[in-house]
Amino acid sequence: MMIVGVIGAGTMGSGIAEAAAQAGKVVLVDIDQGRAEEGWQAIEKRLNRQVERERIDVARKDEILGRITATGDLTDLKVANIVIEAALEDLEVKKELFASLGKICSAECILGTNTSALSITAIAAHVPGSERVVGIHFFNPATIMKLVEIVRTPFTSQECLEKVKSFIESLGKTPILAEESPGFVVNRLLIPMINEAVLLLAEGVASAEDIDTAMRLGANHPMGPLALADLVGLDICLAIMETLHKELGEDKYRPAPFLRKMVRAGRLGRKTKIGFFDYS
Ligand code: 3HC
């Protein structure tokens, strides 16, 4: 059975770990044992809900949970066949992590990053064997969303891409392939739309509720752009807009000043219980 390492036990990391446990064993790592266990407990809670809704039985829940080990020790990834990093969205943090992974993991282990918009080539810079470094980008909520973007750097090998493709398919998800470029495909389209919704709100064109209703009923989106920003996290939306703006150099990617103010106010969406909407 495949062994999948997941780094970061937050919203995305724990979701990816749960998705990956459908197909293999998972080592879920965070900076300490406590945080890793919090991620494990979040998975347990979601699986309990699935049992209550009679989608899975208790035996299946126990089987999935039994495949996931939580740890605060990065060296536990030495047994992994594939690692997916979903840690802090900070280039320096990721570069350092990948340099360590280069030493800890076997030479055959695929090293994937779930970065939303950072340069995978830069993340891979200090890793021996950069042909095995690749973007593996899941969407929130990771257990539900069917798409995974596979992002290739100029150095990623064909063999690595093929292996990642079969791994994604084994999770019941659909991969698409993208060349490395800021925001890849989905975030390049989606986050500027969210940014535009924030501009509409700040200009007083319509209320937050009406902007979201407009896109749900007028464009058949499952949720409105402002509720989606709250789900993704306003800090993440801002970081992606800043990357698009910096890397692509066009004014159309300028982050909405009100988005910046919301982040400065600590109103980050669901995770702080307040964003454009109230979740308290
Ligand atoms: N976490 C985990 N599971 C969740 C969830 C969450 N935050 N919200 C809802 N779900 C689950 C529910 O438990 C339910 O699962 P079940 O059917 O197995 O019980 C299922 O999703 C459907 O939920 P609901 O019936 O309550 O609600 P909806 O039908 O409205 O679906 C939704 C909720 C799936 C979140 C849907 O509104 C949706 O698809 N929204 C758009 C999400 C999206 O666009 N995500 C991409 C964001 S961009 C991104 O992640 C990239 C990153 O780099 C920024």
mmCIF file of C-alpha atoms and ligand atoms in Angstrom:
data_model
loop_
_atom_site.group_PDB
_atom_site.id
_atom_site.type_symbol
_atom_site.label_atom_id
_atom_site.label_comp_id
_atom_site.label_asym_id
_atom_site.label_seq_id
_atom_site.Cartn_x
_atom_site.Cartn_y
_atom_site.Cartn_z
ATOM 1 C CA MET A 1 0.000 0.000 0.000
ATOM 2 C CA MET A 2 1.250 3.474 -0.909
ATOM 3 C CA ILE A 3 2.502 5.696 1.919
ATOM 4 C CA VAL A 4 1.525 9.343 1.560
ATOM 5 C CA GLY A 5 3.147 12.049 3.676
ATOM 6 C CA VAL A 6 1.125 15.213 4.273
ATOM 7 C CA ILE A 7 2.789 18.251 5.829
ATOM 8 C CA GLY A 8 0.472 20.692 7.600
ATOM 9 C CA ALA A 9 -2.565 19.541 9.558
ATOM 10 C CA GLY A 10 -4.686 22.658 8.994
ATOM 11 C CA THR A 11 -7.829 22.865 6.849
ATOM 12 C CA MET A 12 -6.179 21.828 3.589
ATOM 13 C CA GLY A 13 -3.633 19.390 5.055
ATOM 14 C CA SER A 14 -6.189 17.456 7.101
ATOM 15 C CA GLY A 15 -8.563 17.378 4.120
ATOM 16 C CA ILE A 16 -5.809 16.069 1.839
ATOM 17 C CA ALA A 17 -4.826 13.463 4.458
ATOM 18 C CA GLU A 18 -8.431 12.271 4.671
ATOM 19 C CA ALA A 19 -8.723 12.098 0.879
ATOM 20 C CA ALA A 20 -5.386 10.268 0.578
ATOM 21 C CA ALA A 21 -6.347 7.717 3.255
ATOM 22 C CA GLN A 22 -8.994 6.369 0.846
ATOM 23 C CA ALA A 23 -6.104 4.900 -1.170
ATOM 24 C CA GLY A 24 -3.112 4.491 1.117
ATOM 25 C CA LYS A 25 -1.456 4.950 4.474
ATOM 26 C CA VAL A 26 -0.910 8.548 5.556
ATOM 27 C CA VAL A 27 1.723 10.165 7.768
ATOM 28 C CA LEU A 28 0.309 13.557 8.802
ATOM 29 C CA VAL A 29 3.019 15.925 10.033
ATOM 30 C CA ASP A 30 2.823 19.330 11.692
ATOM 31 C CA ILE A 31 5.321 21.376 13.673
ATOM 32 C CA ASP A 32 4.454 19.512 16.863
ATOM 33 C CA GLN A 33 2.548 16.403 17.899
ATOM 34 C CA GLY A 34 -0.333 18.471 19.359
ATOM 35 C CA ARG A 35 -1.085 20.270 16.092
ATOM 36 C CA ALA A 36 -0.807 17.066 14.101
ATOM 37 C CA GLU A 37 -3.303 15.422 16.458
ATOM 38 C CA GLU A 38 -5.710 18.353 16.094
ATOM 39 C CA GLY A 39 -5.701 17.633 12.352
ATOM 40 C CA TRP A 40 -6.335 13.946 13.036
ATOM 41 C CA GLN A 41 -9.258 14.849 15.319
ATOM 42 C CA ALA A 42 -10.739 17.119 12.643
ATOM 43 C CA ILE A 43 -10.722 14.116 10.291
ATOM 44 C CA GLU A 44 -12.339 11.939 12.964
ATOM 45 C CA LYS A 45 -15.085 14.546 13.430
ATOM 46 C CA ARG A 46 -15.823 14.673 9.688
ATOM 47 C CA LEU A 47 -15.881 10.875 9.460
ATOM 48 C CA ASN A 48 -18.238 10.668 12.461
ATOM 49 C CA ARG A 49 -20.611 12.960 10.559
ATOM 50 C CA GLN A 50 -20.416 10.622 7.575
ATOM 51 C CA VAL A 51 -21.334 7.706 9.862
ATOM 52 C CA GLU A 52 -24.274 9.669 11.352
ATOM 53 C CA ARG A 53 -25.511 10.348 7.818
ATOM 54 C CA GLU A 54 -25.138 6.626 7.070
ATOM 55 C CA ARG A 55 -22.751 7.313 4.185
ATOM 56 C CA ILE A 56 -20.102 5.014 5.661
ATOM 57 C CA ASP A 57 -20.212 2.439 8.459
ATOM 58 C CA VAL A 58 -18.138 2.469 11.652
ATOM 59 C CA ALA A 59 -15.785 -0.205 10.297
ATOM 60 C CA ARG A 60 -14.929 1.983 7.283
ATOM 61 C CA LYS A 61 -14.404 5.014 9.531
ATOM 62 C CA ASP A 62 -12.028 3.003 11.740
ATOM 63 C CA GLU A 63 -10.220 1.672 8.684
ATOM 64 C CA ILE A 64 -9.617 5.185 7.285
ATOM 65 C CA LEU A 65 -8.591 6.637 10.669
ATOM 66 C CA GLY A 66 -6.360 3.626 11.336
ATOM 67 C CA ARG A 67 -4.413 4.450 8.184
ATOM 68 C CA ILE A 68 -3.525 7.970 9.385
ATOM 69 C CA THR A 69 -0.641 8.534 11.810
ATOM 70 C CA ALA A 70 -0.188 12.020 13.314
ATOM 71 C CA THR A 71 3.338 13.112 14.164
ATOM 72 C CA GLY A 72 5.418 16.187 14.960
ATOM 73 C CA ASP A 73 8.556 14.595 13.524
ATOM 74 C CA LEU A 74 9.385 15.387 9.895
ATOM 75 C CA THR A 75 11.837 12.475 9.714
ATOM 76 C CA ASP A 76 8.850 10.084 9.945
ATOM 77 C CA LEU A 77 8.435 10.900 6.237
ATOM 78 C CA LYS A 78 11.430 8.746 5.350
ATOM 79 C CA VAL A 79 9.051 5.869 4.547
ATOM 80 C CA ALA A 80 6.815 7.928 2.205
ATOM 81 C CA ASN A 81 6.370 7.230 -1.525
ATOM 82 C CA ILE A 82 4.834 10.652 -2.075
ATOM 83 C CA VAL A 83 4.762 13.784 0.084
ATOM 84 C CA ILE A 84 2.236 16.602 -0.271
ATOM 85 C CA GLU A 85 3.218 19.767 1.533
ATOM 86 C CA ALA A 86 0.346 21.991 2.680
ATOM 87 C CA ALA A 87 2.185 24.124 5.229
ATOM 88 C CA LEU A 88 2.233 27.902 5.584
ATOM 89 C CA GLU A 89 1.946 29.794 2.278
ATOM 90 C CA ASP A 90 5.398 31.332 2.683
ATOM 91 C CA LEU A 91 8.179 30.793 0.153
ATOM 92 C CA GLU A 92 11.020 30.735 2.695
ATOM 93 C CA VAL A 93 9.204 28.203 4.908
ATOM 94 C CA LYS A 94 8.527 25.960 1.914
ATOM 95 C CA LYS A 95 12.092 26.221 0.550
ATOM 96 C CA GLU A 96 13.475 25.172 3.929
ATOM 97 C CA LEU A 97 10.984 22.300 4.227
ATOM 98 C CA PHE A 98 11.822 20.979 0.766
ATOM 99 C CA ALA A 99 15.556 21.189 1.447
ATOM 100 C CA SER A 100 14.921 18.992 4.539
ATOM 101 C CA LEU A 101 12.686 16.618 2.557
ATOM 102 C CA GLY A 102 15.490 16.232 0.008
ATOM 103 C CA LYS A 103 17.614 14.787 2.824
ATOM 104 C CA ILE A 104 14.925 12.796 4.680
ATOM 105 C CA CYS A 105 12.992 11.132 1.853
ATOM 106 C CA SER A 106 14.215 8.450 -0.524
ATOM 107 C CA ALA A 107 15.465 9.529 -3.958
ATOM 108 C CA GLU A 108 12.341 7.943 -5.547
ATOM 109 C CA CYS A 109 9.872 9.780 -3.311
ATOM 110 C CA ILE A 110 7.723 12.335 -5.168
ATOM 111 C CA LEU A 111 7.763 15.737 -3.504
ATOM 112 C CA GLY A 112 4.551 17.680 -4.098
ATOM 113 C CA THR A 113 3.442 21.077 -2.894
ATOM 114 C CA ASN A 114 -0.151 22.225 -2.518
ATOM 115 C CA THR A 115 0.893 25.881 -2.896
ATOM 116 C CA SER A 116 -1.906 28.092 -4.262
ATOM 117 C CA ALA A 117 0.270 30.426 -6.276
ATOM 118 C CA LEU A 118 3.937 30.396 -5.217
ATOM 119 C CA SER A 119 6.702 29.376 -7.645
ATOM 120 C CA ILE A 120 7.265 25.621 -7.473
ATOM 121 C CA THR A 121 10.578 26.066 -9.313
ATOM 122 C CA ALA A 122 11.755 28.314 -6.453
ATOM 123 C CA ILE A 123 10.478 25.840 -3.837
ATOM 124 C CA ALA A 124 12.430 23.065 -5.622
ATOM 125 C CA ALA A 125 15.632 25.088 -5.933
ATOM 126 C CA HIS A 126 17.582 23.347 -3.171
ATOM 127 C CA VAL A 127 16.220 19.830 -3.581
ATOM 128 C CA PRO A 128 18.483 17.140 -5.018
ATOM 129 C CA GLY A 129 16.556 15.604 -7.927
ATOM 130 C CA SER A 130 14.219 18.460 -8.848
ATOM 131 C CA GLU A 131 12.613 16.234 -11.527
ATOM 132 C CA ARG A 132 10.469 14.714 -8.745
ATOM 133 C CA VAL A 133 9.168 18.079 -7.455
ATOM 134 C CA VAL A 134 5.674 18.960 -8.670
ATOM 135 C CA GLY A 135 2.612 21.036 -7.746
ATOM 136 C CA ILE A 136 -0.307 18.923 -6.474
ATOM 137 C CA HIS A 137 -3.030 21.499 -5.869
ATOM 138 C CA PHE A 138 -6.233 20.431 -4.110
ATOM 139 C CA PHE A 139 -9.336 22.587 -3.613
ATOM 140 C CA ASN A 140 -11.234 23.440 -0.461
ATOM 141 C CA PRO A 141 -13.014 21.353 0.866
ATOM 142 C CA ALA A 142 -10.401 18.821 -0.249
ATOM 143 C CA THR A 143 -12.542 15.776 0.523
ATOM 144 C CA ILE A 144 -15.370 17.031 -1.699
ATOM 145 C CA MET A 145 -13.809 18.894 -4.610
ATOM 146 C CA LYS A 146 -13.082 16.601 -7.558
ATOM 147 C CA LEU A 147 -10.314 18.585 -9.222
ATOM 148 C CA VAL A 148 -6.582 18.444 -8.552
ATOM 149 C CA GLU A 149 -4.202 20.608 -10.578
ATOM 150 C CA ILE A 150 -0.883 18.937 -11.373
ATOM 151 C CA VAL A 151 1.626 21.688 -11.965
ATOM 152 C CA ARG A 152 4.849 21.004 -13.785
ATOM 153 C CA THR A 153 8.038 23.043 -13.489
ATOM 154 C CA PRO A 154 10.506 23.084 -16.410
ATOM 155 C CA PHE A 155 12.350 20.293 -14.569
ATOM 156 C CA THR A 156 9.536 17.911 -13.533
ATOM 157 C CA SER A 157 9.926 14.536 -15.248
ATOM 158 C CA GLN A 158 7.248 12.809 -17.327
ATOM 159 C CA GLU A 159 7.556 9.769 -15.051
ATOM 160 C CA CYS A 160 6.748 11.900 -12.008
ATOM 161 C CA LEU A 161 3.692 13.408 -13.762
ATOM 162 C CA GLU A 162 2.381 9.952 -14.722
ATOM 163 C CA LYS A 163 2.748 8.676 -11.147
ATOM 164 C CA VAL A 164 0.963 11.713 -9.687
ATOM 165 C CA LYS A 165 -1.826 11.356 -12.254
ATOM 166 C CA SER A 166 -2.506 7.742 -11.273
ATOM 167 C CA PHE A 167 -2.330 8.640 -7.579
ATOM 168 C CA ILE A 168 -4.945 11.417 -8.017
ATOM 169 C CA GLU A 169 -7.181 9.092 -10.031
ATOM 170 C CA SER A 170 -6.897 6.446 -7.294
ATOM 171 C CA LEU A 171 -8.510 9.009 -4.933
ATOM 172 C CA GLY A 172 -11.491 9.290 -7.282
ATOM 173 C CA LYS A 173 -10.443 12.777 -8.382
ATOM 174 C CA THR A 174 -9.776 14.292 -11.800
ATOM 175 C CA PRO A 175 -6.370 15.802 -12.541
ATOM 176 C CA ILE A 176 -5.581 18.549 -15.024
ATOM 177 C CA LEU A 177 -2.056 19.445 -16.086
ATOM 178 C CA ALA A 178 -0.788 23.041 -15.981
ATOM 179 C CA GLU A 179 2.592 24.590 -16.645
ATOM 180 C CA GLU A 180 3.894 26.580 -13.722
ATOM 181 C CA SER A 181 2.352 30.058 -13.867
ATOM 182 C CA PRO A 182 1.013 32.301 -11.064
ATOM 183 C CA GLY A 183 -2.321 30.969 -9.757
ATOM 184 C CA PHE A 184 -2.170 28.068 -12.256
ATOM 185 C CA VAL A 185 -5.635 27.785 -13.872
ATOM 186 C CA VAL A 186 -8.323 27.900 -11.171
ATOM 187 C CA ASN A 187 -6.928 30.611 -8.906
ATOM 188 C CA ARG A 188 -5.992 32.826 -11.877
ATOM 189 C CA LEU A 189 -9.694 32.844 -12.792
ATOM 190 C CA LEU A 190 -11.367 32.515 -9.408
ATOM 191 C CA ILE A 191 -9.472 34.870 -7.118
ATOM 192 C CA PRO A 192 -9.673 37.944 -9.419
ATOM 193 C CA MET A 193 -13.446 37.305 -9.493
ATOM 194 C CA ILE A 194 -13.507 37.341 -5.683
ATOM 195 C CA ASN A 195 -11.362 40.509 -5.721
ATOM 196 C CA GLU A 196 -13.861 42.140 -8.102
ATOM 197 C CA ALA A 197 -16.713 41.217 -5.743
ATOM 198 C CA VAL A 198 -14.860 42.976 -2.897
ATOM 199 C CA LEU A 199 -14.471 46.074 -5.130
ATOM 200 C CA LEU A 200 -18.220 45.995 -5.883
ATOM 201 C CA LEU A 201 -18.958 45.773 -2.158
ATOM 202 C CA ALA A 202 -16.562 48.608 -1.254
ATOM 203 C CA GLU A 203 -18.010 50.806 -4.030
ATOM 204 C CA GLY A 204 -21.465 50.285 -2.521
ATOM 205 C CA VAL A 205 -22.859 48.810 -5.737
ATOM 206 C CA ALA A 206 -24.707 46.066 -3.825
ATOM 207 C CA SER A 207 -24.763 44.435 -0.383
ATOM 208 C CA ALA A 208 -22.660 41.347 0.389
ATOM 209 C CA GLU A 209 -25.825 39.222 0.456
ATOM 210 C CA ASP A 210 -27.004 40.552 -2.918
ATOM 211 C CA ILE A 211 -23.605 40.136 -4.599
ATOM 212 C CA ASP A 212 -23.584 36.502 -3.499
ATOM 213 C CA THR A 213 -27.214 35.898 -4.453
ATOM 214 C CA ALA A 214 -26.455 37.419 -7.869
ATOM 215 C CA MET A 215 -23.696 34.929 -8.598
ATOM 216 C CA ARG A 216 -25.546 31.947 -7.125
ATOM 217 C CA LEU A 217 -28.750 32.552 -9.049
ATOM 218 C CA GLY A 218 -27.404 34.498 -12.030
ATOM 219 C CA ALA A 219 -24.376 32.360 -12.801
ATOM 220 C CA ASN A 220 -25.298 29.102 -11.014
ATOM 221 C CA HIS A 221 -22.237 29.184 -8.750
ATOM 222 C CA PRO A 222 -22.685 26.858 -5.751
ATOM 223 C CA MET A 223 -21.793 29.714 -3.425
ATOM 224 C CA GLY A 224 -21.325 33.460 -3.869
ATOM 225 C CA PRO A 225 -17.832 34.974 -4.252
ATOM 226 C CA LEU A 226 -17.815 36.592 -0.798
ATOM 227 C CA ALA A 227 -18.919 33.399 0.986
ATOM 228 C CA LEU A 228 -16.265 31.581 -1.034
ATOM 229 C CA ALA A 229 -13.639 34.131 0.083
ATOM 230 C CA ASP A 230 -14.683 33.383 3.677
ATOM 231 C CA LEU A 231 -14.296 29.640 3.008
ATOM 232 C CA VAL A 232 -10.862 29.982 1.356
ATOM 233 C CA GLY A 233 -9.613 32.563 3.901
ATOM 234 C CA LEU A 234 -9.227 36.267 3.154
ATOM 235 C CA ASP A 235 -5.497 36.135 3.933
ATOM 236 C CA ILE A 236 -5.063 33.409 1.299
ATOM 237 C CA CYS A 237 -7.116 35.390 -1.258
ATOM 238 C CA LEU A 238 -4.952 38.464 -0.599
ATOM 239 C CA ALA A 239 -1.705 36.478 -0.845
ATOM 240 C CA ILE A 240 -2.810 35.040 -4.207
ATOM 241 C CA MET A 241 -3.798 38.479 -5.567
ATOM 242 C CA GLU A 242 -0.433 39.857 -4.437
ATOM 243 C CA THR A 243 1.394 37.047 -6.247
ATOM 244 C CA LEU A 244 -0.663 37.561 -9.434
ATOM 245 C CA HIS A 245 -0.008 41.322 -9.267
ATOM 246 C CA LYS A 246 3.706 40.984 -8.596
ATOM 247 C CA GLU A 247 4.412 38.190 -11.070
ATOM 248 C CA LEU A 248 2.144 39.203 -13.949
ATOM 249 C CA GLY A 249 2.690 42.934 -13.408
ATOM 250 C CA GLU A 250 -0.727 44.100 -14.543
ATOM 251 C CA ASP A 251 -2.961 46.609 -12.728
ATOM 252 C CA LYS A 252 -5.982 44.377 -13.190
ATOM 253 C CA TYR A 253 -4.570 42.095 -10.486
ATOM 254 C CA ARG A 254 -4.234 44.875 -7.874
ATOM 255 C CA PRO A 255 -5.704 43.607 -4.573
ATOM 256 C CA ALA A 256 -8.874 45.430 -3.519
ATOM 257 C CA PRO A 257 -7.910 47.856 -0.693
ATOM 258 C CA PHE A 258 -10.933 46.651 1.320
ATOM 259 C CA LEU A 259 -9.665 43.060 1.114
ATOM 260 C CA ARG A 260 -6.379 44.250 2.612
ATOM 261 C CA LYS A 261 -8.240 46.098 5.388
ATOM 262 C CA MET A 262 -10.295 43.021 6.258
ATOM 263 C CA VAL A 263 -7.075 40.999 6.586
ATOM 264 C CA ARG A 264 -5.454 43.720 8.715
ATOM 265 C CA ALA A 265 -8.540 43.653 10.953
ATOM 266 C CA GLY A 266 -8.083 39.906 11.437
ATOM 267 C CA ARG A 267 -11.421 39.185 9.729
ATOM 268 C CA LEU A 268 -10.194 36.210 7.732
ATOM 269 C CA GLY A 269 -13.476 34.379 7.129
ATOM 270 C CA ARG A 270 -14.721 31.119 8.614
ATOM 271 C CA LYS A 271 -11.484 30.353 10.450
ATOM 272 C CA THR A 272 -11.813 33.537 12.586
ATOM 273 C CA LYS A 273 -15.616 33.191 12.662
ATOM 274 C CA ILE A 274 -15.990 36.515 10.855
ATOM 275 C CA GLY A 275 -15.256 37.691 7.348
ATOM 276 C CA PHE A 276 -17.762 39.168 4.916
ATOM 277 C CA PHE A 277 -20.328 37.134 6.848
ATOM 278 C CA ASP A 278 -20.661 36.238 10.531
ATOM 279 C CA TYR A 279 -20.083 32.592 11.579
ATOM 280 C CA SER A 280 -20.226 33.059 15.374
HETATM 281 N N1 3HC B 1 -15.336 21.194 4.824
HETATM 282 C C1 3HC B 1 -15.574 19.898 4.581
HETATM 283 N N2 3HC B 1 -16.729 19.457 4.032
HETATM 284 C C2 3HC B 1 -17.669 20.366 3.738
HETATM 285 C C3 3HC B 1 -17.499 21.744 3.979
HETATM 286 C C4 3HC B 1 -16.264 22.153 4.549
HETATM 287 N N3 3HC B 1 -15.988 23.419 4.783
HETATM 288 N N4 3HC B 1 -18.613 22.391 3.597
HETATM 289 C C5 3HC B 1 -19.456 21.469 3.127
HETATM 290 N N5 3HC B 1 -18.887 20.259 3.197
HETATM 291 C C6 3HC B 1 -19.458 19.006 2.769
HETATM 292 C C7 3HC B 1 -20.682 18.639 3.545
HETATM 293 O O1 3HC B 1 -20.374 17.918 4.716
HETATM 294 C C8 3HC B 1 -21.402 17.774 2.537
HETATM 295 O O2 3HC B 1 -20.805 16.475 2.503
HETATM 296 P P1 3HC B 1 -21.721 15.182 2.434
HETATM 297 O O3 3HC B 1 -22.622 15.374 1.247
HETATM 298 O O4 3HC B 1 -20.749 14.057 2.272
HETATM 299 O O5 3HC B 1 -22.444 15.172 3.737
HETATM 300 C C9 3HC B 1 -21.071 18.386 1.174
HETATM 301 O O6 3HC B 1 -19.892 19.173 1.407
HETATM 302 C C10 3HC B 1 -22.182 19.238 0.666
HETATM 303 O O7 3HC B 1 -22.428 20.201 1.650
HETATM 304 P P2 3HC B 1 -23.802 20.953 1.852
HETATM 305 O O8 3HC B 1 -24.921 20.101 1.350
HETATM 306 O O9 3HC B 1 -23.874 21.464 3.240
HETATM 307 O O10 3HC B 1 -23.651 22.272 1.030
HETATM 308 P P3 3HC B 1 -23.490 22.516 -0.508
HETATM 309 O O11 3HC B 1 -24.215 21.531 -1.339
HETATM 310 O O12 3HC B 1 -23.777 23.949 -0.653
HETATM 311 O O13 3HC B 1 -21.931 22.282 -0.796
HETATM 312 C C11 3HC B 1 -19.759 23.157 -0.999
HETATM 313 C C12 3HC B 1 -20.941 22.955 -0.070
HETATM 314 C C13 3HC B 1 -19.221 21.803 -1.466
HETATM 315 C C14 3HC B 1 -18.686 23.858 -0.189
HETATM 316 C C15 3HC B 1 -20.257 23.983 -2.230
HETATM 317 O O14 3HC B 1 -20.877 25.153 -1.779
HETATM 318 C C16 3HC B 1 -19.152 24.359 -3.182
HETATM 319 O O15 3HC B 1 -18.773 23.587 -4.044
HETATM 320 N N6 3HC B 1 -18.645 25.597 -3.051
HETATM 321 C C17 3HC B 1 -17.554 26.083 -3.886
HETATM 322 C C18 3HC B 1 -16.244 25.579 -3.329
HETATM 323 C C19 3HC B 1 -15.098 26.031 -4.162
HETATM 324 O O16 3HC B 1 -15.203 26.736 -5.152
HETATM 325 N N7 3HC B 1 -13.896 25.644 -3.717
HETATM 326 C C20 3HC B 1 -12.668 26.054 -4.348
HETATM 327 C C21 3HC B 1 -12.051 27.170 -3.582
HETATM 328 S S1 3HC B 1 -10.539 27.709 -4.297
HETATM 329 C C22 3HC B 1 -9.376 26.738 -3.581
HETATM 330 O O17 3HC B 1 -9.618 25.945 -2.700
HETATM 331 C C23 3HC B 1 -7.987 26.918 -4.084
HETATM 332 C C24 3HC B 1 -7.070 27.476 -3.036
HETATM 333 O O18 3HC B 1 -5.774 27.448 -3.529
HETATM 334 C C25 3HC B 1 -7.433 28.863 -2.634
#
